[in-house]
Amino acid sequence: MSAEFSVTFDDAAWYATHRDALTCTLAQLVTFSERVAQREFRLIGREPRNTGDWCYDARVFLDEERILLEISAHPASIERDLALLLEWIRRHTRIAVIDEDGVPSNW
């Protein structure tokens, strides 16, 4: 079962203006595996995998006004890279990370 989180921006203009930088940051993550179309980025943990595991552990969707995080598995490398991504964003602008129930997350 996956968990979903929304990353919303206090300054929507920052997100619109810096989407290319965010795209580059995502592509530089250790767990980055592929980009699907314009808005979907797939991450796969670096830990050993079982046969039959999904081909990704997390997906990041760059929507028009927010980022959607869909986390299917939580290996340490995925946790670390997602924390690094959110830390990078927070160095530049204020965000809120909200779970699928609308509750603020500890991410």
Coordinates of C-alpha atoms in Angstrom, one line a residue:
M1 CA 0.0 0.0 0.0
S2 CA 1.4 3.3 -1.0
A3 CA 1.4 6.6 0.9
E4 CA 0.6 9.9 -0.8
F5 CA 1.8 13.3 0.2
S6 CA 1.2 16.7 -1.4
V7 CA 3.9 19.4 -1.2
T8 CA 2.3 22.8 -1.4
F9 CA 4.1 26.1 -1.8
D10 CA 3.5 29.4 0.2
D11 CA 4.9 31.2 -2.9
A12 CA 3.3 29.6 -6.0
A13 CA 5.4 31.9 -8.2
W14 CA 8.6 30.3 -6.8
Y15 CA 7.5 26.9 -7.8
A16 CA 6.5 28.0 -11.3
T17 CA 9.8 29.9 -11.8
H18 CA 12.1 27.2 -10.4
R19 CA 10.5 24.0 -11.9
D20 CA 13.5 23.4 -14.1
A21 CA 15.9 23.6 -11.1
L22 CA 13.7 21.2 -9.3
T23 CA 13.7 18.9 -12.3
C24 CA 17.5 18.9 -12.3
T25 CA 17.6 18.3 -8.5
L26 CA 15.3 15.3 -8.9
A27 CA 17.5 13.8 -11.7
Q28 CA 20.6 14.1 -9.5
L29 CA 19.2 12.0 -6.7
V30 CA 21.0 8.7 -6.1
T31 CA 17.7 6.9 -6.3
F32 CA 16.5 8.5 -9.5
S33 CA 15.7 5.9 -12.1
E34 CA 13.7 7.5 -14.9
R35 CA 11.6 10.3 -16.0
V36 CA 8.2 9.4 -17.5
A37 CA 6.9 12.2 -19.8
Q38 CA 7.2 15.7 -18.4
R39 CA 5.9 15.5 -14.9
E40 CA 6.6 12.0 -13.5
F41 CA 9.9 11.0 -11.9
R42 CA 10.6 7.5 -10.6
L43 CA 12.9 6.6 -7.8
I44 CA 14.2 3.2 -6.9
G45 CA 16.0 2.3 -3.7
R46 CA 19.6 1.1 -3.8
E47 CA 19.1 -1.7 -1.4
P48 CA 18.8 -5.4 -2.6
R49 CA 15.4 -6.1 -4.1
N50 CA 13.2 -9.2 -4.2
T51 CA 12.1 -10.7 -7.5
G52 CA 8.7 -9.4 -8.3
D53 CA 9.2 -6.0 -6.6
W54 CA 7.8 -3.0 -8.4
C55 CA 10.2 -1.2 -10.8
Y56 CA 10.1 1.9 -8.5
D57 CA 9.7 2.7 -4.8
A58 CA 8.5 6.2 -5.2
R59 CA 7.1 8.5 -7.8
V60 CA 7.3 12.3 -7.8
F61 CA 4.7 14.2 -9.9
L62 CA 5.3 17.8 -10.7
D63 CA 1.7 19.1 -11.0
E64 CA 0.9 22.6 -12.0
E65 CA 0.5 24.0 -8.4
R66 CA 2.0 21.3 -6.2
I67 CA 4.2 18.2 -6.0
L68 CA 2.7 14.8 -5.4
L69 CA 4.8 12.2 -3.7
E70 CA 3.6 8.6 -4.0
I71 CA 5.8 6.3 -1.8
S72 CA 5.3 2.6 -2.4
A73 CA 8.3 1.3 -0.4
H74 CA 10.5 2.9 2.3
P75 CA 14.1 1.7 1.9
A76 CA 16.6 3.9 3.6
S77 CA 17.9 5.3 0.3
I78 CA 14.4 6.5 -0.7
E79 CA 13.8 8.1 2.7
R80 CA 17.2 9.8 2.5
D81 CA 16.7 11.1 -1.0
L82 CA 13.2 12.4 -0.3
A83 CA 14.4 14.1 2.8
L84 CA 17.2 15.7 0.8
L85 CA 14.8 16.9 -1.9
L86 CA 12.5 18.5 0.6
E87 CA 15.4 20.0 2.4
W88 CA 16.6 21.5 -0.9
I89 CA 13.2 23.0 -1.5
R90 CA 13.0 24.4 2.0
R91 CA 16.3 26.2 1.6
H92 CA 14.6 28.2 -1.1
T93 CA 11.0 28.6 -0.1
R94 CA 8.4 27.7 2.4
I95 CA 6.4 24.5 1.9
A96 CA 3.8 22.3 3.6
V97 CA 3.8 18.5 3.3
I98 CA 0.4 17.1 3.7
D99 CA -0.7 13.5 3.7
E100 CA -3.7 12.1 1.8
D101 CA -6.0 12.9 4.7
G102 CA -5.0 16.5 4.7
V103 CA -2.9 16.2 7.9
P104 CA 0.5 17.9 8.0
S105 CA 3.3 15.4 7.7
N106 CA 6.6 15.2 9.5
W107 CA 8.4 15.1 6.2

